[in-house]
Structures are given as structure tokens and as C-alpha cells.
N, CA, C and O of each residue as an XYZ file, in Angstrom:
792
protein
N      -0.415     24.826     17.192
C       1.038     24.803     17.046
C       1.610     26.174     17.385
O       1.044     27.201     17.011
N       2.723     26.184     18.088
C       3.390     27.449     18.420
C       4.736     27.530     17.705
O       5.499     26.563     17.683
N       5.016     28.691     17.123
C       6.346     28.916     16.563
C       7.210     29.471     17.685
O       7.088     30.636     18.064
N       8.071     28.632     18.201
C       8.908     29.002     19.348
C      10.295     29.469     18.912
O      10.985     30.183     19.640
N      10.685     29.052     17.710
C      12.036     29.375     17.245
C      12.005     29.572     15.735
O      11.389     28.792     15.009
N      12.670     30.613     15.277
C      12.770     30.853     13.831
C      14.105     31.526     13.562
O      14.481     32.482     14.240
N      14.807     31.020     12.575
C      16.116     31.605     12.273
C      16.411     31.533     10.779
O      16.062     30.570     10.098
N      17.056     32.574     10.302
C      17.501     32.603      8.909
C      18.663     31.622      8.742
O      19.599     31.606      9.541
N      18.584     30.802      7.685
C      19.628     29.806      7.449
C      20.513     30.173      6.260
O      21.737     30.206      6.381
N      19.895     30.447      5.118
C      20.717     30.746      3.942
C      19.888     31.398      2.844
O      18.667     31.247      2.798
N      20.566     32.125      1.960
C      19.979     32.633      0.726
C      20.603     31.879     -0.431
O      21.805     31.611     -0.432
N      19.791     31.538     -1.409
C      20.292     30.694     -2.493
C      19.827     31.200     -3.851
O      18.749     31.778     -3.988
N      20.663     30.969     -4.839
C      20.305     31.215     -6.239
C      20.300     29.885     -6.986
O      19.451     29.652     -7.847
N      21.248     29.019     -6.654
C      21.399     27.741     -7.344
C      20.967     26.587     -6.448
O      20.932     26.712     -5.224
N      20.642     25.471     -7.073
C      20.191     24.286     -6.346
C      21.213     23.805     -5.319
O      20.850     23.371     -4.226
N      22.494     23.885     -5.680
C      23.514     23.354     -4.766
C      23.690     24.208     -3.513
O      24.477     23.875     -2.627
N      22.937     25.327     -3.449
C      22.977     26.178     -2.263
C      21.791     25.926     -1.330
O      21.733     26.485     -0.235
N      20.838     25.077     -1.766
C      19.680     24.763     -0.937
C      20.090     23.844      0.211
O      21.058     23.096      0.082
N      19.365     23.889      1.338
C      19.623     22.932      2.418
C      19.437     21.490      1.911
O      18.612     21.231      1.035
N      20.202     20.580      2.467
C      20.167     19.187      1.990
C      19.777     18.227      3.108
O      20.062     17.032      3.026
N      19.128     18.739      4.152
C      18.785     17.878      5.288
C      17.407     17.228      5.168
O      16.974     16.511      6.070
N      16.715     17.481      4.046
C      15.431     16.820      3.748
C      14.298     17.179      4.698
O      13.318     16.440      4.789
N      14.412     18.290      5.402
C      13.269     18.767      6.179
C      12.163     19.249      5.236
O      12.442     19.707      4.128
N      10.911     19.145      5.679
C       9.792     19.650      4.895
C       9.922     21.154      4.679
O      10.510     21.858      5.500
N       9.366     21.642      3.563
C       9.424     23.066      3.230
C       8.048     23.585      2.847
O       7.290     22.911      2.150
N       7.733     24.792      3.308
C       6.523     25.517      2.907
C       6.989     26.841      2.320
O       7.631     27.635      3.007
N       6.668     27.083      1.050
C       7.188     28.262      0.346
C       6.140     29.360      0.242
O       4.963     29.095     -0.003
N       6.590     30.606      0.434
C       5.735     31.779      0.307
C       6.124     32.527     -0.967
O       7.302     32.777     -1.223
N       5.118     32.876     -1.753
C       5.383     33.588     -3.000
C       4.262     34.592     -3.246
O       3.121     34.382     -2.835
N       4.601     35.679     -3.917
C       3.602     36.697     -4.235
C       4.272     37.841     -4.959
O       5.498     37.908     -5.041
N       3.467     38.732     -5.481
C       4.057     39.835     -6.221
C       4.727     40.808     -5.256
O       4.412     40.847     -4.066
N       5.643     41.581     -5.789
C       6.359     42.552     -4.971
C       5.381     43.503     -4.294
O       4.398     43.936     -4.896
N       5.660     43.817     -3.050
C       4.865     44.762     -2.268
C       3.520     44.204     -1.813
O       2.632     44.968     -1.434
N       3.357     42.873     -1.845
C       2.103     42.274     -1.379
C       2.116     42.082      0.137
O       1.086     41.776      0.738
N       3.288     42.262      0.751
C       3.381     42.134      2.201
C       3.902     40.786      2.662
O       3.582     40.326      3.758
N       4.709     40.155      1.814
C       5.215     38.814      2.122
C       6.131     38.816      3.337
O       5.971     37.998      4.243
N       7.091     39.736      3.355
C       8.025     39.804      4.488
C       7.289     40.145      5.780
O       7.589     39.585      6.835
N       6.337     41.052      5.699
C       5.561     41.426      6.886
C       4.772     40.240      7.414
O       4.665     40.052      8.626
N       4.218     39.438      6.513
C       3.461     38.254      6.920
C       4.368     37.247      7.619
O       4.010     36.706      8.666
N       5.535     36.996      7.045
C       6.480     36.054      7.646
C       6.890     36.528      9.041
O       6.940     35.734      9.981
N       7.178     37.809      9.169
C       7.566     38.357     10.470
C       6.427     38.271     11.478
O       6.652     38.017     12.661
N       5.211     38.482     11.004
C       4.046     38.421     11.886
C       3.803     37.004     12.392
O       3.548     36.803     13.579
N       3.880     36.028     11.502
C       3.629     34.640     11.890
C       4.690     34.111     12.843
O       4.397     33.317     13.738
N       5.921     34.558     12.643
C       7.022     34.072     13.493
C       7.229     34.950     14.730
O       8.034     34.629     15.604
N       6.490     36.065     14.789
C       6.622     37.026     15.882
C       8.052     37.561     15.987
O       8.580     37.783     17.076
N       8.655     37.759     14.817
C      10.002     38.322     14.734
C       9.943     39.547     13.825
O       9.628     39.426     12.641
N      10.237     40.697     14.358
C      10.060     41.931     13.592
C      10.992     42.040     12.388
O      10.653     42.684     11.396
N      12.156     41.415     12.473
C      13.138     41.606     11.411
C      13.673     40.290     10.859
O      14.776     40.255     10.312
N      12.914     39.216     10.993
C      13.381     37.934     10.457
C      13.519     38.036      8.936
O      14.584     37.768      8.381
N      12.434     38.425      8.277
C      12.475     38.696      6.838
C      12.583     40.207      6.660
O      11.860     40.961      7.311
N      13.455     40.639      5.807
C      13.703     42.067      5.642
C      12.547     42.739      4.903
O      12.191     42.365      3.786
N      11.977     43.740      5.564
C      10.889     44.513      4.966
C      11.492     45.760      4.337
O      12.228     46.508      4.981
N      11.166     45.966      3.076
C      11.729     47.121      2.373
C      10.627     48.015      1.838
O       9.563     47.540      1.439
N      10.890     49.306      1.832
C       9.959     50.239      1.230
C      10.018     50.191     -0.285
O       9.145     50.724     -0.970
N      11.049     49.550     -0.798
C      11.202     49.412     -2.244
C      10.803     48.009     -2.672
O      11.459     47.044     -2.279
N       9.729     47.868     -3.479
C       9.317     46.540     -3.922
C      10.423     45.846     -4.719
O      11.277     46.492     -5.325
N      10.380     44.522     -4.699
C      11.297     43.752     -5.535
C      12.664     43.538     -4.937
O      13.606     43.232     -5.668
N      12.810     43.690     -3.615
C      14.126     43.559     -3.006
C      14.524     42.101     -2.759
O      15.711     41.778     -2.712
N      13.520     41.216     -2.601
C      13.824     39.801     -2.396
C      14.149     39.178     -3.746
O      13.255     38.967     -4.565
N      15.417     38.883     -3.981
C      15.835     38.364     -5.285
C      16.423     36.969     -5.166
O      16.843     36.373     -6.157
N      16.448     36.458     -3.949
C      17.024     35.144     -3.697
C      15.958     34.245     -3.080
O      14.888     34.710     -2.686
N      16.264     32.956     -3.002
C      15.412     32.026     -2.278
C      15.951     31.964     -0.854
O      17.060     31.482     -0.621
N      15.161     32.455      0.094
C      15.610     32.548      1.487
C      14.979     31.440      2.322
O      13.767     31.231      2.281
N      15.809     30.739      3.074
C      15.352     29.623      3.908
C      15.397     30.011      5.380
O      16.429     30.450      5.889
N      14.254     29.840      6.061
C      14.163     30.095      7.496
C      13.778     28.793      8.189
O      12.797     28.154      7.807
N      14.530     28.402      9.190
C      14.254     27.173      9.929
C      13.287     27.485     11.071
O      13.544     28.356     11.902
N      12.175     26.759     11.093
C      11.125     26.986     12.081
C      11.113     25.844     13.088
O      10.995     24.677     12.716
N      11.238     26.191     14.372
C      11.209     25.206     15.470
C      12.225     24.084     15.287
O      12.035     22.977     15.791
N      13.301     24.374     14.564
C      14.320     23.362     14.268
C      13.703     22.126     13.634
O      14.169     21.006     13.840
N      12.643     22.349     12.857
C      11.791     21.248     12.406
C      11.540     21.263     10.899
O      11.681     20.234     10.239
N      11.164     22.432     10.346
C      10.870     22.539      8.915
C      11.260     23.931      8.433
O      11.518     24.830      9.233
N      11.299     24.095      7.111
C      11.704     25.385      6.541
C      10.506     26.177      6.019
O       9.615     25.635      5.365
N      10.513     27.443      6.321
C       9.673     28.413      5.634
C      10.575     29.031      4.576
O      11.654     29.534      4.889
N      10.134     28.992      3.327
C      10.969     29.439      2.218
C      10.352     30.684      1.584
O       9.198     30.668      1.154
N      11.122     31.744      1.532
C      10.673     33.021      0.975
C      11.205     33.146     -0.446
O      12.411     33.271     -0.657
N      10.292     33.112     -1.426
C      10.681     33.186     -2.833
C      10.680     34.632     -3.322
O      10.010     35.481     -2.735
N      11.431     34.921     -4.398
C      11.474     36.296     -4.913
C      10.089     36.806     -5.299
O       9.272     36.066     -5.847
N       9.836     38.084     -5.003
C       8.597     38.706     -5.443
C       8.620     38.911     -6.952
O       9.684     39.060     -7.554
N       7.456     38.916     -7.545
C       7.375     39.065     -9.009
C       6.477     40.251     -9.361
O       5.766     40.789     -8.512
N       6.528     40.640    -10.628
C       5.579     41.627    -11.139
C       5.923     43.077    -10.895
O       5.099     43.956    -11.146
N       7.136     43.350    -10.405
C       7.493     44.747    -10.163
C       7.930     45.401    -11.462
O       8.851     44.923    -12.124
N       7.275     46.487    -11.826
C       7.458     47.082    -13.149
C       8.812     47.764    -13.336
O       9.341     47.801    -14.447
N       9.372     48.300    -12.257
C      10.558     49.152    -12.407
C      11.872     48.388    -12.370
O      12.856     48.862    -11.803
N      11.887     47.222    -12.966
C      13.137     46.489    -13.144
C      13.225     46.079    -14.606
O      12.221     46.066    -15.318
N      14.410     45.749    -15.039
C      14.608     45.406    -16.439
C      13.974     44.059    -16.771
O      13.742     43.228    -15.894
N      13.704     43.868    -18.043
C      13.145     42.597    -18.515
C      14.084     41.440    -18.174
O      13.644     40.354    -17.797
N      15.377     41.695    -18.314
C      16.374     40.661    -18.011
C      16.313     40.263    -16.544
O      16.425     39.084    -16.206
N      16.133     41.260    -15.668
C      16.071     40.976    -14.231
C      14.797     40.210    -13.889
O      14.827     39.292    -13.070
N      13.672     40.584    -14.515
C      12.423     39.859    -14.302
C      12.584     38.393    -14.703
O      12.140     37.490    -13.993
N      13.221     38.174    -15.843
C      13.436     36.801    -16.319
C      14.323     36.024    -15.356
O      14.134     34.824    -15.156
N      15.287     36.712    -14.763
C      16.185     36.075    -13.803
C      15.418     35.618    -12.570
O      15.636     34.514    -12.070
N      14.509     36.479    -12.075
C      13.709     36.102    -10.909
C      12.822     34.903    -11.245
O      12.679     33.982    -10.442
N      12.225     34.927    -12.451
C      11.369     33.820    -12.874
C      12.138     32.519    -12.929
O      11.635     31.472    -12.521
N      13.357     32.586    -13.435
C      14.212     31.398    -13.505
C      14.537     30.878    -12.115
O      14.544     29.669    -11.885
N      14.809     31.798    -11.180
C      15.122     31.419     -9.798
C      13.943     30.703     -9.155
O      14.123     29.691     -8.477
N      12.725     31.229     -9.367
C      11.520     30.609     -8.808
C      11.279     29.241     -9.439
O      11.028     28.261     -8.737
N      11.357     29.179    -10.772
C      11.088     27.920    -11.472
C      12.094     26.842    -11.079
O      11.729     25.678    -10.917
N      13.344     27.225    -10.929
C      14.375     26.259    -10.544
C      14.052     25.635     -9.189
O      14.227     24.435     -8.981
N      13.571     26.488     -8.265
C      13.232     25.969     -6.941
C      12.015     25.045     -7.011
O      11.995     23.999     -6.362
N      11.012     25.421     -7.784
C       9.766     24.642     -7.834
C       9.922     23.298     -8.537
O       9.154     22.371     -8.280
N      10.902     23.188     -9.416
C      11.045     21.976    -10.223
C      11.671     20.848     -9.410
O      12.812     20.938     -8.957
N      10.888     19.783     -9.241
C      11.389     18.557     -8.592
C      11.960     18.804     -7.198
O      12.960     18.191     -6.825
N      11.349     19.677     -6.439
C      11.781     19.915     -5.061
C      10.907     19.063     -4.141
O       9.875     19.533     -3.663
N      11.303     17.835     -3.891
C      10.430     16.905     -3.163
C      10.223     17.329     -1.711
O       9.252     16.907     -1.084
N      11.121     18.159     -1.164
C      10.937     18.646      0.207
C       9.794     19.665      0.314
O       9.242     19.884      1.392
N       9.450     20.282     -0.823
C       8.424     21.321     -0.835
C       7.037     20.675     -0.753
O       6.629     19.939     -1.652
N       6.330     20.959      0.325
C       5.039     20.326      0.574
C       3.850     21.236      0.307
O       2.736     20.761      0.082
N       4.085     22.546      0.332
C       2.963     23.468      0.136
C       3.493     24.803     -0.355
O       4.582     25.233      0.025
N       2.703     25.457     -1.209
C       3.006     26.812     -1.655
C       1.916     27.742     -1.139
O       0.726     27.496     -1.336
N       2.339     28.810     -0.479
C       1.416     29.825      0.012
C       1.511     31.023     -0.931
O       2.524     31.721     -0.970
N       0.441     31.245     -1.685
C       0.391     32.347     -2.647
C      -0.283     33.546     -1.996
O      -1.438     33.467     -1.577
N       0.436     34.647     -1.915
C      -0.103     35.864     -1.324
C      -0.637     36.782     -2.419
O       0.031     37.035     -3.421
N      -1.860     37.276     -2.203
C      -2.457     38.271     -3.100
C      -2.969     39.424     -2.244
O      -3.237     39.254     -1.055
N      -3.100     40.582     -2.851
C      -3.582     41.774     -2.134
C      -5.102     41.728     -2.085
O      -5.762     41.700     -3.123
N      -5.658     41.721     -0.873
C      -7.109     41.590     -0.708
C      -7.885     42.750     -1.322
O      -9.083     42.632     -1.580
N      -7.208     43.863     -1.552
C      -7.903     45.066     -2.049
C      -8.052     45.090     -3.561
O      -8.782     45.918     -4.106
N      -7.359     44.178     -4.241
C      -7.331     44.247     -5.701
C      -7.591     42.890     -6.349
O      -7.381     41.839     -5.743
N      -8.041     42.942     -7.568
C      -8.192     41.724     -8.362
C      -6.810     41.128     -8.614
O      -5.882     41.869     -8.939
N      -6.644     39.807     -8.475
C      -5.342     39.199     -8.759
C      -4.854     39.557    -10.160
O      -5.638     39.627    -11.106
N      -3.561     39.781    -10.275
C      -2.958     40.186    -11.540
C      -2.724     38.971    -12.437
O      -2.891     37.826    -12.019
N      -2.337     39.252    -13.669
C      -1.977     38.162    -14.587
C      -0.805     37.356    -14.033
O      -0.739     36.139    -14.209
N       0.115     38.042    -13.365
C       1.254     37.347    -12.746
C       0.788     36.422    -11.628
O       1.317     35.321    -11.470
N      -0.208     36.866    -10.844
C      -0.764     36.019     -9.788
C      -1.399     34.767    -10.380
O      -1.210     33.660     -9.877
N      -2.154     34.962    -11.453
C      -2.818     33.830    -12.114
C      -1.781     32.848    -12.637
O      -1.915     31.637    -12.466
N      -0.749     33.381    -13.274
C       0.309     32.523    -13.815
C       1.022     31.761    -12.697
O       1.332     30.579    -12.847
N       1.281     32.444    -11.572
C       1.962     31.802    -10.453
C       1.117     30.668     -9.884
O       1.633     29.595     -9.571
N      -0.174     30.912     -9.756
C      -1.084     29.875     -9.257
C      -1.088     28.667    -10.202
O      -0.985     27.520     -9.769
N      -1.210     28.956    -11.497
C      -1.239     27.871    -12.482
C       0.083     27.117    -12.517
O       0.108     25.901    -12.710
N       1.177     27.841    -12.331
C       2.514     27.259    -12.288
C       2.623     26.264    -11.133
O       3.072     25.132    -11.311
N       2.201     26.711     -9.941
C       2.255     25.851     -8.756
C       1.416     24.593     -8.955
O       1.822     23.495     -8.574
N       0.245     24.769     -9.554
C      -0.621     23.624     -9.819
C       0.008     22.690    -10.843
O      -0.079     21.468    -10.717
N       0.644     23.275    -11.861
C       1.303     22.483    -12.897
C       2.352     21.556    -12.293
O       2.508     20.414    -12.726
N       3.063     22.054    -11.298
C       4.099     21.251    -10.651
C       3.516     20.310     -9.597
O       4.251     19.553     -8.963
N       2.194     20.357     -9.411
C       1.528     19.397     -8.539
C       1.542     19.727     -7.064
O       1.355     18.838     -6.233
N       1.762     20.994     -6.717
C       1.856     21.348     -5.307
C       0.497     21.711     -4.715
O      -0.396     22.189     -5.414
N       0.365     21.478     -3.426
C      -0.771     21.956     -2.661
C      -0.630     23.468     -2.517
O       0.439     23.961     -2.157
N      -1.705     24.204     -2.794
C      -1.638     25.664     -2.775
C      -2.626     26.228     -1.759
O      -3.788     25.826     -1.711
N      -2.143     27.164     -0.954
C      -2.990     27.942     -0.060
C      -2.897     29.399     -0.498
O      -1.799     29.912     -0.714
N      -4.037     30.069     -0.631
C      -4.038     31.484     -1.013
C      -4.353     32.323      0.218
O      -5.357     32.099      0.895
N      -3.484     33.291      0.502
C      -3.685     34.220      1.617
C      -3.834     35.629      1.054
O      -2.948     36.138      0.368
N      -4.971     36.248      1.357
C      -5.225     37.625      0.917
C      -4.745     38.573      2.014
O      -5.320     38.614      3.102
N      -3.703     39.323      1.728
C      -3.065     40.179      2.725
C      -3.750     41.550      2.831
O      -4.598     41.913      2.016
N      -3.353     42.283      3.857
C      -3.803     43.663      4.072
C      -5.319     43.749      4.238
O      -5.946     44.719      3.813
N      -5.899     42.719      4.863
C      -7.357     42.671      4.997
C      -7.892     43.744      5.942
O      -9.089     44.033      5.933
N      -7.016     44.338      6.758
C      -7.459     45.429      7.639
C      -7.889     46.655      6.838
O      -8.568     47.539      7.360
N      -7.489     46.701      5.567
C      -7.851     47.840      4.715
C      -9.271     47.705      4.160
O      -9.803     48.654      3.584
N      -9.891     46.521      4.332
C     -11.231     46.285      3.805
C     -12.290     46.549      4.860
O     -12.081     46.267      6.039
N     -13.421     47.088      4.441
C     -14.582     47.187      5.310
C     -15.226     45.802      5.392
O     -15.038     44.966      4.509
N     -15.975     45.575      6.447
C     -16.641     44.277      6.601
C     -17.524     43.950      5.406
O     -17.645     42.792      5.006
N     -18.132     44.971      4.849
C     -19.029     44.767      3.710
C     -18.282     44.392      2.433
O     -18.883     43.918      1.469
N     -16.958     44.608      2.435
C     -16.160     44.338      1.235
C     -15.489     42.964      1.256
O     -14.957     42.516      0.240
N     -15.513     42.298      2.406
C     -14.792     41.038      2.563
C     -15.292     39.962      1.601
O     -14.499     39.355      0.881
N     -16.582     39.728      1.586
C     -17.140     38.663      0.744
C     -16.935     38.969     -0.737
O     -16.632     38.070     -1.521
N     -17.098     40.219     -1.116
C     -16.882     40.623     -2.508
C     -15.438     40.345     -2.923
O     -15.182     39.843     -4.018
N     -14.500     40.679     -2.036
C     -13.082     40.436     -2.307
C     -12.812     38.945     -2.447
O     -12.115     38.518     -3.367
N     -13.365     38.153     -1.533
C     -13.161     36.697     -1.585
C     -13.672     36.115     -2.898
O     -12.989     35.315     -3.537
N     -14.863     36.516     -3.293
C     -15.443     35.993     -4.539
C     -14.608     36.383     -5.754
O     -14.410     35.578     -6.664
N     -14.117     37.627     -5.763
C     -13.324     38.106     -6.892
C     -12.006     37.336     -7.001
O     -11.603     36.932     -8.091
N     -11.342     37.137     -5.863
C     -10.057     36.430     -5.864
C     -10.245     34.979     -6.274
O      -9.495     34.464     -7.103
N     -11.236     34.321     -5.701
C     -11.460     32.904     -6.002
C     -11.839     32.687     -7.463
O     -11.366     31.747     -8.100
N     -12.695     33.565     -7.990
C     -13.129     33.396     -9.383
C     -12.012     33.735    -10.367
O     -11.880     33.086    -11.405
N     -11.197     34.763    -10.041
C     -10.107     35.161    -10.935
C      -9.034     34.081    -11.016
O      -8.535     33.768    -12.096
N      -8.687     33.516     -9.866
C      -7.660     32.470     -9.842
C      -8.221     31.100    -10.214
O      -7.474     30.156    -10.472
N      -9.574     31.010    -10.235
C     -10.233     29.724    -10.483
C      -9.758     28.678     -9.465
O      -9.297     27.594     -9.825
N      -9.885     29.039     -8.196
C      -9.451     28.142     -7.133
C     -10.263     26.854     -7.158
O     -11.469     26.858     -7.409
N      -9.579     25.767     -6.894
C     -10.250     24.477     -6.834
C     -10.801     24.255     -5.432
O     -10.469     24.987     -4.500
N     -11.632     23.254     -5.294
C     -12.222     22.941     -3.988
C     -11.150     22.508     -2.992
O     -11.358     22.580     -1.781
N     -10.002     22.057     -3.501
C      -8.914     21.594     -2.628
C      -8.059     22.739     -2.095
O      -7.283     22.546     -1.159
N      -8.191     23.919     -2.673
C      -7.359     25.053     -2.271
C      -7.987     25.789     -1.088
O      -9.174     26.113     -1.110
N      -7.200     26.044     -0.080
C      -7.665     26.815      1.066
C      -7.398     28.298      0.839
O      -6.429     28.679      0.182
N      -8.272     29.119      1.391
C      -8.189     30.566      1.203
C      -8.389     31.255      2.553
O      -9.289     30.893      3.311
N      -7.544     32.255      2.853
C      -7.640     32.975      4.117
C      -7.371     34.455      3.912
O      -6.581     34.843      3.050
N      -8.035     35.274      4.711
C      -7.684     36.683      4.817
C      -6.719     36.846      5.982
O      -6.801     36.115      6.969
N      -5.795     37.815      5.867
C      -4.892     38.076      6.984
C      -4.385     39.508      6.930
O      -4.189     40.086      5.860
N      -4.181     40.060      8.118
C      -3.575     41.383      8.242
C      -2.377     41.285      9.169
O      -2.513     40.875     10.321
N      -1.210     41.657      8.678
C      -0.014     41.667      9.518
C      -0.063     42.804     10.522
O       0.732     42.852     11.461
N      -1.002     43.718     10.319
C      -1.129     44.859     11.212
C      -1.886     44.486     12.480
O      -1.412     44.750     13.585
N      -3.068     43.869     12.331
C      -3.840     43.527     13.530
C      -3.638     42.075     13.983
O      -4.042     41.700     15.083
N      -3.007     41.264     13.122
C      -2.637     39.879     13.450
C      -3.827     39.011     13.864
O      -3.655     38.006     14.553
N      -5.004     39.391     13.454
C      -6.194     38.626     13.801
C      -6.140     37.233     13.165
O      -5.926     37.105     11.959
N      -6.333     36.199     13.972
C      -6.340     34.829     13.466
C      -4.969     34.245     13.199
O      -4.839     33.293     12.430
N      -3.933     34.808     13.831
C      -2.566     34.349     13.575
C      -2.389     32.871     13.925
O      -1.859     32.100     13.125
N      -2.827     32.483     15.110
C      -2.630     31.096     15.548
C      -3.334     30.114     14.626
O      -2.792     29.058     14.301
N      -4.545     30.465     14.205
C      -5.290     29.596     13.292
C      -4.580     29.472     11.950
O      -4.501     28.386     11.377
N      -4.063     30.594     11.454
C      -3.363     30.563     10.164
C      -2.089     29.727     10.257
O      -1.778     28.969      9.338
N      -1.350     29.861     11.362
C      -0.140     29.057     11.560
C      -0.490     27.571     11.503
O       0.192     26.793     10.838
N      -1.551     27.185     12.200
C      -1.975     25.784     12.187
C      -2.339     25.329     10.775
O      -1.955     24.243     10.342
N      -3.082     26.170     10.069
C      -3.547     25.799      8.734
C      -2.418     25.705      7.718
O      -2.491     24.917      6.776
N      -1.372     26.509      7.907
C      -0.270     26.508      6.946
C       0.778     25.448      7.246
O       1.321     24.834      6.327
N       1.068     25.226      8.539
C       2.251     24.460      8.901
C       2.004     23.152      9.647
O       2.816     22.231      9.559
N       0.912     23.058     10.369
C       0.721     21.938     11.309
C       0.855     20.574     10.639
O       1.429     19.644     11.207
N       0.327     20.470      9.447
C       0.332     19.198      8.713
C       1.753     18.672      8.441
O       1.958     17.466      8.312
N       2.716     19.578      8.357
C       4.064     19.192      7.954
C       5.072     19.293      9.091
O       6.251     18.990      8.909
N       4.613     19.715     10.255
C       5.504     19.843     11.404
C       5.525     18.528     12.189
O       4.524     17.813     12.258
N       6.665     18.231     12.768
C       6.741     17.052     13.640
C       6.667     17.447     15.096
O       6.255     16.652     15.941
N       7.072     18.695     15.401
C       6.955     19.222     16.759
C       5.764     20.162     16.783
O       5.857     21.289     16.296
N       4.642     19.715     17.345
C       3.396     20.494     17.258
C       2.992     21.112     18.588
O       1.853     21.550     18.747
N       3.906     21.152     19.538
C       3.592     21.777     20.828
C       3.278     23.258     20.623
O       2.988     23.967     21.587
């Protein structure tokens, strides 16, 4: 599958601001500074589609991007950033939960974790949350270019065991820097839900 077209459609806080055209949706979620915006830009081959910030925690809305005029890639707020107030953290959690609850258009959740570190308690909670709502989950370990070849398997085992991934969950390493395996990852994340697969 090729991503030939990608465009920002809307940012939303409330349900009545979500698109209502019933296109399939694939949502990306992860802790702040995990490289979510960079991954989205890399997959779509658009340098500034999702805003990359040097300050973690800047994505505070649910952002919808239309891919190939066919389905939505949904960018959810980052979580786990320490330098925000408790009230603001709760607000982000509410925004994420509101989107996940009874969103029948949502077909898959892509959980991003940092390949260099053990998943955090927030990562574990997010994974369990997605499973609780019955969604198909794919885990992508970002920044894999920072790992030596000898560290890859150790990282994979640590992430899988910490999150307690099920046999149904797919797991991939990815680097937005070297973009190795981009086409394969696009197919694995989106092909199942796309109607235009050229």
C-alpha cells in the first residue's frame, strides 16, 4: 500500500467535533516525547503533517488526518509528561478515554513505546485500557536506530514481557530517522482497513 495523500482535517476535544463520515480510523498513542509526531510524518512522507515539538506534551487534542481520502490516522494526546499539572494530566486522560469509548470507527490502536527503555506504568495502563475497550493493538518500539544489533532482542523481550503482550498483538521496531521497513510497517498498520490499496 502507498500513502499518496495525507491531510490534516480537524482537532477535537469533544465528540461532536469528530468526523462523522464513518471512515475507518487507526489511532496512535504513546507517552510524550516517544516520537509519535515524527513517526506519523515518516509514514506519510510529510515533514510537517504532525507538528513536532521540542517540548513534550504539546499534543493536547485528538487530531484527525485523512489518508488517501480513504481512512483516518488519529493522533491522540501524549501522556506521562511530568511537568504539567495534575489537573492537566487528568484532562488529557479524559480526552483519550472519551475518544476510545464506543468509537466504532476505530479499528486499531498503535501504541508507541521507546525501544531504549522499559515501558512505563503509563504505557502498561494504556495497553490495558485499549484491551479493555476491545481494540486490536499494535505496539511499535520507536527510536530503534539508537539500539545496537545485540540489544534488539533484549529490548523486544523486555517490552513484550512488561506489557504482557498477547499472541494476537503485533510488535515492530521502527526508526523515523533511517525509515527502515517503512513500507512494510504501513502495510501492517493500515492495509487491512484501507479500501484503496494501490
